[in-house]
mmCIF file of C-alpha atoms in Angstrom:
data_model
loop_
_atom_site.group_PDB
_atom_site.id
_atom_site.type_symbol
_atom_site.label_atom_id
_atom_site.label_comp_id
_atom_site.label_asym_id
_atom_site.label_seq_id
_atom_site.Cartn_x
_atom_site.Cartn_y
_atom_site.Cartn_z
ATOM 1 C CA UNK A 119 29.544 -14.585 3.380
ATOM 2 C CA UNK A 120 29.132 -18.326 3.288
ATOM 3 C CA UNK A 121 25.968 -20.302 4.074
ATOM 4 C CA UNK A 122 25.952 -22.267 7.249
ATOM 5 C CA UNK A 123 24.582 -25.593 7.494
ATOM 6 C CA UNK A 124 22.256 -25.899 10.206
ATOM 7 C CA UNK A 125 22.832 -29.593 11.371
ATOM 8 C CA UNK A 126 22.618 -31.047 14.987
ATOM 9 C CA UNK A 127 26.206 -30.682 15.376
ATOM 10 C CA UNK A 128 26.022 -27.123 14.351
ATOM 11 C CA UNK A 129 23.401 -26.352 17.274
ATOM 12 C CA UNK A 130 25.150 -28.524 19.787
ATOM 13 C CA UNK A 131 28.509 -26.626 19.184
ATOM 14 C CA UNK A 132 26.416 -23.378 19.630
ATOM 15 C CA UNK A 133 24.998 -24.464 22.847
ATOM 16 C CA UNK A 134 28.416 -25.987 24.401
ATOM 17 C CA UNK A 135 30.118 -22.616 23.248
ATOM 18 C CA UNK A 136 27.486 -20.430 24.973
ATOM 19 C CA UNK A 137 26.468 -22.548 27.549
ATOM 20 C CA UNK A 138 27.525 -20.332 30.712
ATOM 21 C CA UNK A 139 25.173 -17.288 28.896
ATOM 22 C CA UNK A 140 22.826 -19.942 28.258
ATOM 23 C CA UNK A 141 22.185 -21.278 31.942
ATOM 24 C CA UNK A 142 22.822 -17.588 33.327
ATOM 25 C CA UNK A 143 19.770 -16.207 31.046
ATOM 26 C CA UNK A 144 17.658 -18.925 32.248
ATOM 27 C CA UNK A 145 17.943 -18.302 35.826
ATOM 28 C CA UNK A 146 17.362 -14.503 35.394
ATOM 29 C CA UNK A 147 14.238 -15.068 33.903
ATOM 30 C CA UNK A 148 12.981 -17.634 36.573
ATOM 31 C CA UNK A 149 14.072 -14.884 39.189
ATOM 32 C CA UNK A 150 12.535 -11.969 37.639
ATOM 33 C CA UNK A 151 9.042 -13.602 37.147
ATOM 34 C CA UNK A 152 9.225 -15.099 40.517
ATOM 35 C CA UNK A 153 9.923 -11.530 41.961
ATOM 36 C CA UNK A 154 7.073 -10.190 39.960
ATOM 37 C CA UNK A 155 4.596 -12.871 40.984
ATOM 38 C CA UNK A 156 5.548 -12.138 44.591
ATOM 39 C CA UNK A 157 5.616 -8.508 44.922
ATOM 40 C CA UNK A 158 3.611 -7.018 42.079
ATOM 41 C CA UNK A 159 0.776 -9.246 41.747
ATOM 42 C CA UNK A 160 -2.407 -9.253 44.386
ATOM 43 C CA UNK A 161 -3.033 -12.293 45.331
ATOM 44 C CA UNK A 162 -6.703 -13.657 45.004
ATOM 45 C CA UNK A 163 -8.145 -16.079 47.367
ATOM 46 C CA UNK A 164 -11.283 -18.560 46.403
ATOM 47 C CA UNK A 165 -13.897 -19.883 48.882
ATOM 48 C CA UNK A 166 -16.446 -22.586 47.834
ATOM 49 C CA UNK A 167 -19.621 -23.841 49.083
ATOM 50 C CA UNK A 168 -22.176 -26.460 47.865
ATOM 51 C CA UNK A 169 -25.726 -26.739 47.631
ATOM 52 C CA UNK A 170 -28.051 -29.889 46.670
ATOM 53 C CA UNK A 171 -31.110 -28.855 44.249
ATOM 54 C CA UNK A 172 -34.154 -31.243 44.330
ATOM 55 C CA UNK A 173 -37.106 -30.871 42.285
ATOM 56 C CA UNK A 174 -39.187 -33.494 44.218
ATOM 57 C CA UNK A 175 -38.485 -33.500 47.812
ATOM 58 C CA UNK A 176 -40.338 -35.903 50.704
ATOM 59 C CA UNK A 177 -42.627 -32.977 51.250
ATOM 60 C CA UNK A 178 -43.853 -33.269 47.886
ATOM 61 C CA UNK A 179 -44.043 -37.136 47.727
ATOM 62 C CA UNK A 180 -46.010 -36.740 51.314
ATOM 63 C CA UNK A 181 -48.511 -34.255 49.746
ATOM 64 C CA UNK A 182 -49.174 -36.448 46.740
ATOM 65 C CA UNK A 183 -49.482 -39.514 48.647
ATOM 66 C CA UNK A 184 -51.981 -37.786 51.109
ATOM 67 C CA UNK A 185 -53.860 -36.751 47.582
ATOM 68 C CA UNK A 186 -53.652 -40.149 46.671
ATOM 69 C CA UNK A 187 -55.001 -41.441 49.698
ATOM 70 C CA UNK A 188 -58.142 -39.289 50.001
ATOM 71 C CA UNK A 189 -59.089 -39.754 46.208
ATOM 72 C CA UNK A 190 -59.234 -43.710 46.999
ATOM 73 C CA UNK A 191 -61.323 -42.914 50.166
ATOM 74 C CA UNK A 192 -58.802 -43.836 53.254
ATOM 75 C CA UNK A 193 -61.073 -44.202 56.271
ATOM 76 C CA UNK A 194 -58.845 -46.154 58.583
ATOM 77 C CA UNK A 195 -57.600 -43.815 61.524
ATOM 78 C CA UNK A 196 -53.696 -45.049 61.550
ATOM 79 C CA UNK A 197 -53.512 -45.016 57.850
ATOM 80 C CA UNK A 198 -54.357 -40.986 58.029
ATOM 81 C CA UNK A 199 -52.238 -40.440 60.711
ATOM 82 C CA UNK A 200 -49.330 -42.128 58.939
ATOM 83 C CA UNK A 201 -49.900 -40.068 55.759
ATOM 84 C CA UNK A 202 -50.581 -36.413 57.960
ATOM 85 C CA UNK A 203 -47.124 -37.433 59.721
ATOM 86 C CA UNK A 204 -45.450 -38.091 56.520
ATOM 87 C CA UNK A 205 -47.202 -34.750 55.027
ATOM 88 C CA UNK A 206 -45.598 -32.630 57.817
ATOM 89 C CA UNK A 207 -42.222 -33.416 56.556
ATOM 90 C CA UNK A 208 -40.291 -30.261 55.859
ATOM 91 C CA UNK A 209 -37.176 -31.199 53.927
ATOM 92 C CA UNK A 210 -35.871 -33.833 51.693
ATOM 93 C CA UNK A 211 -34.169 -35.382 54.835
ATOM 94 C CA UNK A 212 -37.405 -36.319 56.618
ATOM 95 C CA UNK A 213 -39.315 -39.397 55.999
ATOM 96 C CA UNK A 214 -38.228 -42.572 53.841
ATOM 97 C CA UNK A 215 -38.954 -41.467 50.332
ATOM 98 C CA UNK A 216 -37.789 -43.590 47.188
ATOM 99 C CA UNK A 217 -35.560 -41.794 44.477
ATOM 100 C CA UNK A 218 -35.754 -42.752 41.157
ATOM 101 C CA UNK A 219 -33.594 -41.962 38.289
ATOM 102 C CA UNK A 220 -36.524 -39.917 36.752
ATOM 103 C CA UNK A 221 -35.881 -37.903 39.777
ATOM 104 C CA UNK A 222 -32.239 -37.489 39.399
ATOM 105 C CA UNK A 223 -32.319 -36.457 36.146
ATOM 106 C CA UNK A 224 -35.077 -33.897 36.596
ATOM 107 C CA UNK A 225 -33.398 -32.494 39.582
ATOM 108 C CA UNK A 226 -29.978 -32.306 37.115
ATOM 109 C CA UNK A 227 -31.871 -30.485 34.548
ATOM 110 C CA UNK A 228 -33.428 -28.084 37.311
ATOM 111 C CA UNK A 229 -29.782 -27.759 38.777
ATOM 112 C CA UNK A 230 -28.979 -25.871 35.025
ATOM 113 C CA UNK A 231 -31.602 -23.939 35.197
ATOM 114 C CA UNK A 232 -31.029 -22.606 38.678
ATOM 115 C CA UNK A 233 -27.005 -22.169 37.684
ATOM 116 C CA UNK A 234 -28.505 -19.519 35.519
ATOM 117 C CA UNK A 235 -30.979 -18.325 37.351
ATOM 118 C CA UNK A 236 -28.422 -17.728 40.536
ATOM 119 C CA UNK A 237 -25.947 -15.946 38.479
ATOM 120 C CA UNK A 238 -28.006 -13.431 36.848
ATOM 121 C CA UNK A 239 -30.339 -12.572 40.246
ATOM 122 C CA UNK A 240 -29.895 -9.119 41.229
ATOM 123 C CA UNK A 241 -30.243 -9.438 44.497
ATOM 124 C CA UNK A 242 -27.321 -11.907 44.758
ATOM 125 C CA UNK A 243 -25.378 -9.638 42.689
ATOM 126 C CA UNK A 244 -25.937 -6.833 45.183
ATOM 127 C CA UNK A 245 -24.479 -9.172 47.733
ATOM 128 C CA UNK A 246 -20.936 -9.919 46.009
ATOM 129 C CA UNK A 247 -19.197 -7.028 47.684
ATOM 130 C CA UNK A 248 -16.732 -6.917 44.992
ATOM 131 C CA UNK A 249 -16.058 -10.598 44.709
ATOM 132 C CA UNK A 250 -16.141 -12.544 41.556
ATOM 133 C CA UNK A 251 -18.849 -15.133 41.420
ATOM 134 C CA UNK A 252 -18.744 -18.424 39.684
ATOM 135 C CA UNK A 253 -21.846 -20.935 40.007
ATOM 136 C CA UNK A 254 -21.151 -24.500 38.466
ATOM 137 C CA UNK A 255 -22.601 -27.715 38.137
ATOM 138 C CA UNK A 256 -20.809 -31.022 39.508
ATOM 139 C CA UNK A 257 -20.582 -33.156 36.562
ATOM 140 C CA UNK A 258 -24.115 -32.974 35.383
ATOM 141 C CA UNK A 259 -25.347 -33.874 38.774
ATOM 142 C CA UNK A 260 -27.906 -31.631 40.968
ATOM 143 C CA UNK A 261 -25.078 -30.464 43.238
ATOM 144 C CA UNK A 262 -23.577 -26.994 42.492
ATOM 145 C CA UNK A 263 -20.564 -25.549 43.472
ATOM 146 C CA UNK A 264 -20.870 -21.513 44.260
ATOM 147 C CA UNK A 265 -17.264 -20.127 44.350
ATOM 148 C CA UNK A 266 -16.501 -16.439 45.481
ATOM 149 C CA UNK A 267 -13.080 -14.777 44.728
ATOM 150 C CA UNK A 268 -11.759 -11.994 46.522
ATOM 151 C CA UNK A 269 -8.283 -10.215 47.170
ATOM 152 C CA UNK A 270 -9.587 -10.771 51.009
ATOM 153 C CA UNK A 271 -10.068 -14.454 52.267
ATOM 154 C CA UNK A 272 -12.839 -13.738 55.080
ATOM 155 C CA UNK A 273 -14.600 -11.658 52.406
ATOM 156 C CA UNK A 274 -14.881 -14.416 50.217
ATOM 157 C CA UNK A 275 -15.621 -16.996 52.516
ATOM 158 C CA UNK A 276 -18.457 -14.727 54.354
ATOM 159 C CA UNK A 277 -19.850 -13.744 51.057
ATOM 160 C CA UNK A 278 -19.796 -17.332 49.486
ATOM 161 C CA UNK A 279 -22.208 -18.241 52.921
ATOM 162 C CA UNK A 280 -24.284 -15.005 52.475
ATOM 163 C CA UNK A 281 -25.007 -16.079 48.907
ATOM 164 C CA UNK A 282 -25.833 -19.878 50.101
ATOM 165 C CA UNK A 283 -28.595 -18.714 52.590
ATOM 166 C CA UNK A 284 -29.966 -16.147 50.207
ATOM 167 C CA UNK A 285 -30.587 -19.171 47.910
ATOM 168 C CA UNK A 286 -31.715 -21.829 50.416
ATOM 169 C CA UNK A 287 -32.905 -19.681 52.942
ATOM 170 C CA UNK A 288 -33.087 -19.148 56.767
ATOM 171 C CA UNK A 289 -35.465 -19.752 59.700
ATOM 172 C CA UNK A 290 -36.224 -16.172 59.206
ATOM 173 C CA UNK A 291 -36.604 -15.576 55.778
ATOM 174 C CA UNK A 292 -37.707 -17.200 52.381
ATOM 175 C CA UNK A 293 -34.929 -18.530 50.076
ATOM 176 C CA UNK A 294 -34.851 -17.113 46.596
ATOM 177 C CA UNK A 295 -35.476 -20.705 45.122
ATOM 178 C CA UNK A 296 -38.707 -20.893 47.147
ATOM 179 C CA UNK A 297 -39.900 -17.757 46.108
ATOM 180 C CA UNK A 298 -39.563 -18.885 42.849
ATOM 181 C CA UNK A 299 -40.728 -22.484 42.332
ATOM 182 C CA UNK A 300 -43.864 -24.090 44.061
ATOM 183 C CA UNK A 301 -41.987 -27.682 44.612
ATOM 184 C CA UNK A 302 -38.207 -28.744 45.375
ATOM 185 C CA UNK A 303 -36.061 -27.320 47.188
ATOM 186 C CA UNK A 304 -32.372 -26.284 48.070
ATOM 187 C CA UNK A 305 -30.162 -27.053 50.705
ATOM 188 C CA UNK A 306 -26.873 -26.643 51.533
ATOM 189 C CA UNK A 307 -24.375 -29.314 51.853
ATOM 190 C CA UNK A 308 -21.132 -27.679 52.474
ATOM 191 C CA UNK A 309 -20.348 -23.837 53.797
ATOM 192 C CA UNK A 310 -17.376 -22.035 52.760
ATOM 193 C CA UNK A 311 -14.400 -22.017 55.196
ATOM 194 C CA UNK A 312 -12.010 -19.003 55.099
ATOM 195 C CA UNK A 313 -8.871 -19.894 52.526
ATOM 196 C CA UNK A 314 -5.338 -20.352 53.987
ATOM 197 C CA UNK A 315 -3.516 -19.910 50.584
ATOM 198 C CA UNK A 316 -4.247 -18.170 47.665
ATOM 199 C CA UNK A 317 -5.336 -19.357 44.395
ATOM 200 C CA UNK A 318 -3.820 -16.716 42.123
ATOM 201 C CA UNK A 319 -0.998 -16.231 41.200
ATOM 202 C CA UNK A 320 0.509 -19.743 41.218
ATOM 203 C CA UNK A 321 4.016 -19.086 41.742
ATOM 204 C CA UNK A 322 5.533 -22.476 41.012
ATOM 205 C CA UNK A 323 3.976 -22.006 37.397
ATOM 206 C CA UNK A 324 5.405 -18.146 36.879
ATOM 207 C CA UNK A 325 8.701 -19.497 38.034
ATOM 208 C CA UNK A 326 8.360 -22.391 35.471
ATOM 209 C CA UNK A 327 7.275 -19.641 32.611
ATOM 210 C CA UNK A 328 10.388 -17.759 33.360
ATOM 211 C CA UNK A 329 12.828 -20.233 33.135
ATOM 212 C CA UNK A 330 11.591 -21.234 29.944
ATOM 213 C CA UNK A 331 11.035 -18.017 28.388
ATOM 214 C CA UNK A 332 14.797 -17.248 29.630
ATOM 215 C CA UNK A 333 16.073 -20.462 28.036
ATOM 216 C CA UNK A 334 14.112 -19.780 25.081
ATOM 217 C CA UNK A 335 15.501 -16.198 24.432
ATOM 218 C CA UNK A 336 18.850 -17.441 25.309
ATOM 219 C CA UNK A 337 18.890 -19.866 22.585
ATOM 220 C CA UNK A 338 17.209 -17.504 20.076
ATOM 221 C CA UNK A 339 20.107 -14.830 21.023
ATOM 222 C CA UNK A 340 22.591 -17.447 20.995
ATOM 223 C CA UNK A 341 21.543 -18.748 17.052
ATOM 224 C CA UNK A 342 21.397 -14.978 15.930
ATOM 225 C CA UNK A 343 25.193 -14.245 17.358
ATOM 226 C CA UNK A 344 26.001 -17.456 15.296
ATOM 227 C CA UNK A 345 24.173 -16.114 12.162
ATOM 228 C CA UNK A 346 25.959 -12.645 11.956
ATOM 229 C CA UNK A 347 29.537 -14.080 13.159
ATOM 230 C CA UNK A 348 31.210 -14.496 9.630
ATOM 231 C CA UNK A 349 34.745 -15.290 11.107
ATOM 232 C CA UNK A 350 36.601 -18.317 9.616
ATOM 233 C CA UNK A 351 36.960 -21.236 11.721
ATOM 234 C CA UNK A 352 38.097 -24.412 9.753
ATOM 235 C CA UNK A 353 39.111 -25.546 6.221
ATOM 236 C CA UNK A 354 35.380 -26.089 5.611
ATOM 237 C CA UNK A 355 34.540 -22.323 5.962
ATOM 238 C CA UNK A 356 37.227 -21.636 3.318
ATOM 239 C CA UNK A 357 36.073 -24.270 0.743
ATOM 240 C CA UNK A 358 32.511 -22.810 0.943
ATOM 241 C CA UNK A 359 33.675 -19.346 0.886
ATOM 242 C CA UNK A 360 36.033 -19.802 -2.224
ATOM 243 C CA UNK A 361 35.276 -23.130 -3.544
ATOM 244 C CA UNK A 362 38.848 -24.141 -3.477
ATOM 245 C CA UNK A 363 39.902 -27.236 -1.540
ATOM 246 C CA UNK A 364 42.715 -26.970 1.507
ATOM 247 C CA UNK A 365 45.391 -29.227 1.220
ATOM 248 C CA UNK A 366 47.126 -28.159 4.192
ATOM 249 C CA UNK A 367 47.054 -25.545 7.431
ATOM 250 C CA UNK A 368 49.379 -24.231 9.539
ATOM 251 C CA UNK A 369 49.245 -25.163 13.317
ATOM 252 C CA UNK A 370 49.254 -22.380 15.864
ATOM 253 C CA UNK A 371 51.759 -23.390 17.991
ATOM 254 C CA UNK A 372 51.248 -20.948 20.628
ATOM 255 C CA UNK A 373 47.891 -22.413 21.405
ATOM 256 C CA UNK A 374 49.562 -25.937 22.507
ATOM 257 C CA UNK A 375 51.133 -25.994 25.777
ATOM 258 C CA UNK A 376 53.658 -28.714 25.327
ATOM 259 C CA UNK A 377 54.283 -27.904 21.428
ATOM 260 C CA UNK A 378 55.763 -24.605 22.229
ATOM 261 C CA UNK A 379 58.865 -25.428 23.691
ATOM 262 C CA UNK A 380 59.640 -27.810 20.879
ATOM 263 C CA UNK A 381 59.166 -25.265 18.054
ATOM 264 C CA UNK A 382 61.458 -22.956 20.058
ATOM 265 C CA UNK A 383 64.318 -25.267 19.891
#
């Protein structure tokens, strides 16, 4: 038994010696994981909707202006009519209201609380129909993404939109936000559509993992085979085994095509 030198040359010779085996096992690993991802994993579909959370809407601003005007004793009829028209605004889209940075910061903070509120609401939990729900804030803004994941793409989209309507409210039903907060509002920015492709599994990634795994396994096996191989291949091996220098070697003429005939002569 002699020790092998694990040099770059050693590993290159190992790879070249078992190159076909390494390529074959790498391809087998990729094909197996590809088949597994396609036929043995249930695909999941995700549908997304977006809502905007505001702690201060046009209706709130109009109410404040009307209160200030009343306190200042506004008596002009036209001014009173303008105040009344602004007070009747029903959403943040109605009327011209200046938006301050403090309003945006407060709305962003409110959106964080709403994320926790909506995730843990019992009524929303009962609407999920077996879907997985995720509510995330868009880059610390007052926009919220509502994501539904299901094995059925239509179920994911329908459930997502139903939850959005539950939060924002409809013409016939008050929204969850309005039931809890006396000011501000939540409005749907984007409703979910039926996804056309699955989000899990990622077949390409699975195939890539299989190729990498097959390559790693083939290299490990090749390395182990080299370790257990104790056959003498060249004069360096003899020197490592017996510590005696080799001064010459007998050629194997049968392995040299042209030299064989010369040897027979």
